[in-house]
PDB file of C-alpha atoms in Angstrom:
ATOM      1  CA  UNK L 375      -1.231  -4.795 -36.546  1.00  0.00           C
ATOM      2  CA  UNK L 376       0.161  -5.983 -39.691  1.00  0.00           C
ATOM      3  CA  UNK L 377       3.320  -4.037 -41.089  1.00  0.00           C
ATOM      4  CA  UNK L 378       4.562  -3.756 -44.870  1.00  0.00           C
ATOM      5  CA  UNK L 379       8.081  -4.476 -44.607  1.00  0.00           C
ATOM      6  CA  UNK L 380       7.338  -6.644 -47.545  1.00  0.00           C
ATOM      7  CA  UNK L 381       5.734  -4.320 -49.793  1.00  0.00           C
ATOM      8  CA  UNK L 382       4.452  -7.773 -52.127  1.00  0.00           C
ATOM      9  CA  UNK L 383       1.597  -5.497 -52.066  1.00  0.00           C
ATOM     10  CA  UNK L 384       1.522  -1.898 -51.450  1.00  0.00           C
ATOM     11  CA  UNK L 385       0.649  -0.867 -47.909  1.00  0.00           C
ATOM     12  CA  UNK L 386      -2.586   1.792 -47.444  1.00  0.00           C
ATOM     13  CA  UNK L 387      -1.976   5.295 -47.898  1.00  0.00           C
ATOM     14  CA  UNK L 388      -3.401   8.351 -46.227  1.00  0.00           C
ATOM     15  CA  UNK L 389      -3.461  12.341 -47.370  1.00  0.00           C
ATOM     16  CA  UNK L 390      -5.476  14.912 -45.846  1.00  0.00           C
ATOM     17  CA  UNK L 391      -5.792  18.461 -47.291  1.00  0.00           C
ATOM     18  CA  UNK L 392      -6.631  20.981 -44.574  1.00  0.00           C
ATOM     19  CA  UNK L 393      -7.353  24.791 -44.211  1.00  0.00           C
ATOM     20  CA  UNK L 394      -3.745  25.976 -43.840  1.00  0.00           C
ATOM     21  CA  UNK L 395      -0.733  24.958 -41.705  1.00  0.00           C
ATOM     22  CA  UNK L 396      -0.068  25.996 -38.269  1.00  0.00           C
ATOM     23  CA  UNK L 397      -2.190  26.709 -35.319  1.00  0.00           C
ATOM     24  CA  UNK L 398      -5.600  26.688 -35.666  1.00  0.00           C
ATOM     25  CA  UNK L 399      -5.734  24.583 -38.711  1.00  0.00           C
ATOM     26  CA  UNK L 400      -8.490  21.349 -39.729  1.00  0.00           C
ATOM     27  CA  UNK L 401      -8.688  18.645 -42.217  1.00  0.00           C
ATOM     28  CA  UNK L 402     -11.112  19.649 -44.797  1.00  0.00           C
ATOM     29  CA  UNK L 403     -10.647  16.405 -47.009  1.00  0.00           C
ATOM     30  CA  UNK L 404      -9.197  12.788 -46.418  1.00  0.00           C
ATOM     31  CA  UNK L 405      -8.297  10.512 -48.966  1.00  0.00           C
ATOM     32  CA  UNK L 406      -6.782   7.021 -48.644  1.00  0.00           C
ATOM     33  CA  UNK L 407      -5.872   4.264 -51.181  1.00  0.00           C
ATOM     34  CA  UNK L 408      -5.970   0.813 -49.827  1.00  0.00           C
ATOM     35  CA  UNK L 409      -3.312  -1.898 -50.728  1.00  0.00           C
ATOM     36  CA  UNK L 410      -5.848  -3.108 -53.935  1.00  0.00           C
ATOM     37  CA  UNK L 411      -5.944   0.127 -55.318  1.00  0.00           C
ATOM     38  CA  UNK L 412      -9.417   0.851 -54.262  1.00  0.00           C
ATOM     39  CA  UNK L 413      -9.756   4.332 -52.189  1.00  0.00           C
ATOM     40  CA  UNK L 414     -12.337   6.417 -50.475  1.00  0.00           C
ATOM     41  CA  UNK L 415     -12.465  10.202 -50.045  1.00  0.00           C
ATOM     42  CA  UNK L 416     -15.005  12.792 -48.524  1.00  0.00           C
ATOM     43  CA  UNK L 417     -14.806  16.569 -47.864  1.00  0.00           C
ATOM     44  CA  UNK L 418     -14.929  17.073 -44.129  1.00  0.00           C
ATOM     45  CA  UNK L 419     -17.506  19.906 -42.863  1.00  0.00           C
ATOM     46  CA  UNK L 420     -15.866  22.009 -40.646  1.00  0.00           C
ATOM     47  CA  UNK L 421     -17.013  22.478 -37.066  1.00  0.00           C
ATOM     48  CA  UNK L 422     -18.017  25.741 -35.476  1.00  0.00           C
ATOM     49  CA  UNK L 423     -15.197  26.240 -34.068  1.00  0.00           C
ATOM     50  CA  UNK L 424     -12.876  25.549 -37.016  1.00  0.00           C
ATOM     51  CA  UNK L 425     -12.513  29.106 -38.163  1.00  0.00           C
ATOM     52  CA  UNK L 426      -8.797  28.911 -39.716  1.00  0.00           C
ATOM     53  CA  UNK L 427      -8.604  29.564 -43.596  1.00  0.00           C
ATOM     54  CA  UNK L 428      -5.580  30.230 -45.417  1.00  0.00           C
ATOM     55  CA  UNK L 429      -6.204  31.690 -49.222  1.00  0.00           C
ATOM     56  CA  UNK L 430      -2.791  30.344 -50.292  1.00  0.00           C
ATOM     57  CA  UNK L 431      -3.977  26.587 -49.242  1.00  0.00           C
ATOM     58  CA  UNK L 432      -7.109  27.328 -50.906  1.00  0.00           C
ATOM     59  CA  UNK L 433      -5.085  28.058 -54.087  1.00  0.00           C
ATOM     60  CA  UNK L 434      -3.630  24.631 -53.791  1.00  0.00           C
ATOM     61  CA  UNK L 435      -6.966  22.537 -53.308  1.00  0.00           C
ATOM     62  CA  UNK L 436      -9.280  24.805 -54.748  1.00  0.00           C
ATOM     63  CA  UNK L 437     -11.629  23.627 -52.492  1.00  0.00           C
ATOM     64  CA  UNK L 438     -13.968  26.333 -51.184  1.00  0.00           C
ATOM     65  CA  UNK L 439     -15.423  26.945 -47.469  1.00  0.00           C
ATOM     66  CA  UNK L 440     -18.891  26.971 -49.042  1.00  0.00           C
ATOM     67  CA  UNK L 441     -18.211  23.878 -50.674  1.00  0.00           C
ATOM     68  CA  UNK L 442     -17.246  22.167 -47.284  1.00  0.00           C
ATOM     69  CA  UNK L 443     -20.242  23.267 -46.109  1.00  0.00           C
ATOM     70  CA  UNK L 444     -22.534  22.421 -48.372  1.00  0.00           C
ATOM     71  CA  UNK L 445     -20.692  19.092 -49.376  1.00  0.00           C
ATOM     72  CA  UNK L 446     -19.149  17.993 -46.462  1.00  0.00           C
ATOM     73  CA  UNK L 447     -19.340  14.773 -44.047  1.00  0.00           C
ATOM     74  CA  UNK L 448     -19.479  15.283 -40.308  1.00  0.00           C
ATOM     75  CA  UNK L 449     -16.306  14.499 -38.665  1.00  0.00           C
ATOM     76  CA  UNK L 450     -18.375  11.958 -36.713  1.00  0.00           C
ATOM     77  CA  UNK L 451     -19.477  10.235 -40.085  1.00  0.00           C
ATOM     78  CA  UNK L 452     -15.565  10.718 -41.407  1.00  0.00           C
ATOM     79  CA  UNK L 453     -13.845   9.433 -38.576  1.00  0.00           C
ATOM     80  CA  UNK L 454     -16.181   6.025 -38.449  1.00  0.00           C
ATOM     81  CA  UNK L 455     -15.663   5.513 -42.328  1.00  0.00           C
ATOM     82  CA  UNK L 456     -11.940   5.823 -41.785  1.00  0.00           C
ATOM     83  CA  UNK L 457     -12.325   3.473 -39.061  1.00  0.00           C
ATOM     84  CA  UNK L 458     -14.175   0.843 -40.888  1.00  0.00           C
ATOM     85  CA  UNK L 459     -11.875   1.414 -44.265  1.00  0.00           C
ATOM     86  CA  UNK L 460      -8.277   0.939 -42.295  1.00  0.00           C
ATOM     87  CA  UNK L 461      -9.439  -1.171 -39.064  1.00  0.00           C
ATOM     88  CA  UNK L 462      -5.999  -2.813 -37.715  1.00  0.00           C
ATOM     89  CA  UNK L 463      -4.056  -1.274 -40.248  1.00  0.00           C
ATOM     90  CA  UNK L 464      -0.901   0.625 -40.139  1.00  0.00           C
ATOM     91  CA  UNK L 465      -1.398   3.291 -42.361  1.00  0.00           C
ATOM     92  CA  UNK L 466       1.327   5.813 -44.189  1.00  0.00           C
ATOM     93  CA  UNK L 467       1.469   9.664 -45.087  1.00  0.00           C
ATOM     94  CA  UNK L 468       3.982  11.494 -46.185  1.00  0.00           C
ATOM     95  CA  UNK L 469       3.145  14.384 -44.035  1.00  0.00           C
ATOM     96  CA  UNK L 470       3.257  12.458 -41.049  1.00  0.00           C
ATOM     97  CA  UNK L 471       3.375  15.469 -38.415  1.00  0.00           C
ATOM     98  CA  UNK L 472       0.619  17.298 -40.327  1.00  0.00           C
ATOM     99  CA  UNK L 473      -1.665  14.365 -41.094  1.00  0.00           C
ATOM    100  CA  UNK L 474      -0.725  13.113 -37.687  1.00  0.00           C
ATOM    101  CA  UNK L 475      -2.104  16.778 -35.904  1.00  0.00           C
ATOM    102  CA  UNK L 476      -5.142  17.001 -38.132  1.00  0.00           C
ATOM    103  CA  UNK L 477      -6.341  13.377 -37.990  1.00  0.00           C
ATOM    104  CA  UNK L 478      -6.311  14.182 -34.047  1.00  0.00           C
ATOM    105  CA  UNK L 479      -8.469  16.960 -34.641  1.00  0.00           C
ATOM    106  CA  UNK L 480     -10.990  15.308 -36.504  1.00  0.00           C
ATOM    107  CA  UNK L 481     -11.095  12.321 -34.081  1.00  0.00           C
ATOM    108  CA  UNK L 482     -11.445  14.759 -31.331  1.00  0.00           C
ATOM    109  CA  UNK L 483     -14.022  16.716 -33.264  1.00  0.00           C
ATOM    110  CA  UNK L 484     -16.049  13.163 -33.305  1.00  0.00           C
ATOM    111  CA  UNK L 485     -15.087  11.869 -29.443  1.00  0.00           C
ATOM    112  CA  UNK L 486     -13.736   8.919 -31.039  1.00  0.00           C
ATOM    113  CA  UNK L 487     -10.514   6.679 -31.523  1.00  0.00           C
ATOM    114  CA  UNK L 488      -9.073   5.796 -34.719  1.00  0.00           C
ATOM    115  CA  UNK L 489      -8.737   1.945 -34.863  1.00  0.00           C
ATOM    116  CA  UNK L 490      -5.687   2.142 -37.312  1.00  0.00           C
ATOM    117  CA  UNK L 491      -2.054   3.365 -36.687  1.00  0.00           C
ATOM    118  CA  UNK L 492      -1.027   6.326 -38.750  1.00  0.00           C
ATOM    119  CA  UNK L 493       2.782   6.092 -39.739  1.00  0.00           C
ATOM    120  CA  UNK L 494       5.830   7.906 -41.600  1.00  0.00           C
ATOM    121  CA  UNK L 495       5.869   6.805 -45.301  1.00  0.00           C
ATOM    122  CA  UNK L 496       9.900   7.713 -44.875  1.00  0.00           C
ATOM    123  CA  UNK L 497       9.903   4.859 -42.661  1.00  0.00           C
ATOM    124  CA  UNK L 498       9.969   2.636 -45.908  1.00  0.00           C
ATOM    125  CA  UNK L 499      12.659   4.058 -47.482  1.00  0.00           C
ATOM    126  CA  UNK L 500      16.032   3.646 -47.027  1.00  0.00           C
ATOM    127  CA  UNK L 501      18.637   6.544 -47.143  1.00  0.00           C
ATOM    128  CA  UNK L 502      19.036   5.976 -51.070  1.00  0.00           C
ATOM    129  CA  UNK L 503      15.259   5.915 -51.617  1.00  0.00           C
ATOM    130  CA  UNK L 504      14.673   8.806 -49.484  1.00  0.00           C
ATOM    131  CA  UNK L 505      17.247  10.368 -51.956  1.00  0.00           C
ATOM    132  CA  UNK L 506      15.493   9.730 -54.964  1.00  0.00           C
ATOM    133  CA  UNK L 507      11.851  10.131 -53.727  1.00  0.00           C
ATOM    134  CA  UNK L 508      10.708  13.610 -55.080  1.00  0.00           C
ATOM    135  CA  UNK L 509      12.323  13.118 -58.483  1.00  0.00           C
ATOM    136  CA  UNK L 510      10.888   9.490 -58.789  1.00  0.00           C
ATOM    137  CA  UNK L 511       7.167  11.318 -57.440  1.00  0.00           C
ATOM    138  CA  UNK L 512       7.640  14.120 -60.035  1.00  0.00           C
ATOM    139  CA  UNK L 513       7.701  11.853 -62.997  1.00  0.00           C
ATOM    140  CA  UNK L 514       5.379   9.302 -61.863  1.00  0.00           C
ATOM    141  CA  UNK L 515       2.743  12.287 -61.591  1.00  0.00           C
ATOM    142  CA  UNK L 516       3.632  13.376 -64.889  1.00  0.00           C
ATOM    143  CA  UNK L 517       2.666   9.680 -66.309  1.00  0.00           C
ATOM    144  CA  UNK L 518      -0.469   9.782 -63.978  1.00  0.00           C
ATOM    145  CA  UNK L 519      -1.976  12.906 -65.404  1.00  0.00           C
ATOM    146  CA  UNK L 520      -3.698  13.879 -61.978  1.00  0.00           C
ATOM    147  CA  UNK L 521      -7.268  15.556 -62.583  1.00  0.00           C
ATOM    148  CA  UNK L 522      -6.480  17.690 -59.433  1.00  0.00           C
ATOM    149  CA  UNK L 523      -4.694  18.365 -56.084  1.00  0.00           C
ATOM    150  CA  UNK L 524      -6.955  16.693 -53.871  1.00  0.00           C
ATOM    151  CA  UNK L 525      -6.470  13.941 -51.031  1.00  0.00           C
ATOM    152  CA  UNK L 526      -7.484  10.618 -52.938  1.00  0.00           C
ATOM    153  CA  UNK L 527      -5.143  11.666 -56.046  1.00  0.00           C
ATOM    154  CA  UNK L 528      -2.298  12.209 -53.635  1.00  0.00           C
ATOM    155  CA  UNK L 529      -2.724   9.713 -51.636  1.00  0.00           C
ATOM    156  CA  UNK L 530      -2.826   7.505 -54.959  1.00  0.00           C
ATOM    157  CA  UNK L 531       0.242   9.336 -56.579  1.00  0.00           C
ATOM    158  CA  UNK L 532       2.115   8.342 -53.122  1.00  0.00           C
ATOM    159  CA  UNK L 533       1.552   4.372 -53.491  1.00  0.00           C
ATOM    160  CA  UNK L 534       2.086   4.639 -57.198  1.00  0.00           C
ATOM    161  CA  UNK L 535       5.882   6.360 -56.407  1.00  0.00           C
ATOM    162  CA  UNK L 536       6.174   3.625 -53.343  1.00  0.00           C
ATOM    163  CA  UNK L 537       5.058   0.849 -55.848  1.00  0.00           C
ATOM    164  CA  UNK L 538       7.744   2.546 -58.555  1.00  0.00           C
ATOM    165  CA  UNK L 539      10.493   2.850 -56.391  1.00  0.00           C
ATOM    166  CA  UNK L 540      10.373  -0.719 -54.619  1.00  0.00           C
ATOM    167  CA  UNK L 541      10.284  -2.193 -58.408  1.00  0.00           C
ATOM    168  CA  UNK L 542      13.499  -0.156 -58.973  1.00  0.00           C
ATOM    169  CA  UNK L 543      15.208  -1.563 -56.124  1.00  0.00           C
ATOM    170  CA  UNK L 544      13.748  -5.263 -57.022  1.00  0.00           C
ATOM    171  CA  UNK L 545      15.538  -4.672 -60.560  1.00  0.00           C
ATOM    172  CA  UNK L 546      18.673  -3.001 -59.279  1.00  0.00           C
TER     173      UNK L 546
END
């Protein structure tokens, strides 16, 4: 699998919105942004046994369970689409521990195996880059004027922040 030690092209980024945190939480939306800037996003229709719902999480992502039932794709459809998009790649997430767990829940429900590897975005950052990450991300977000806190928007913000961080490092 290719790795992205040289960020001439940004790596693919994955973000997941979930029903909440902790035991019983599950993915409700998955978004990716590819190295060329193309993106894909899908709501995930909850499995019958996926009942956990945290209203405070819903206040952040503004996705209702009814909307998931009406517009979400099955775990199988989402897992297959992710495999098609990300085949053989190393994909990065800023919330690796959570996203890894939710991705496993999705793939278990679909009875599939991921055809890509999920890594922690932090692995791409030096100590000084990690220290400036949150402030730069806030600045990049202000410049992007994101319409919503959703998976594909968050993935694009992460990728844009990573690009800006690496560009700063190249100039310094």
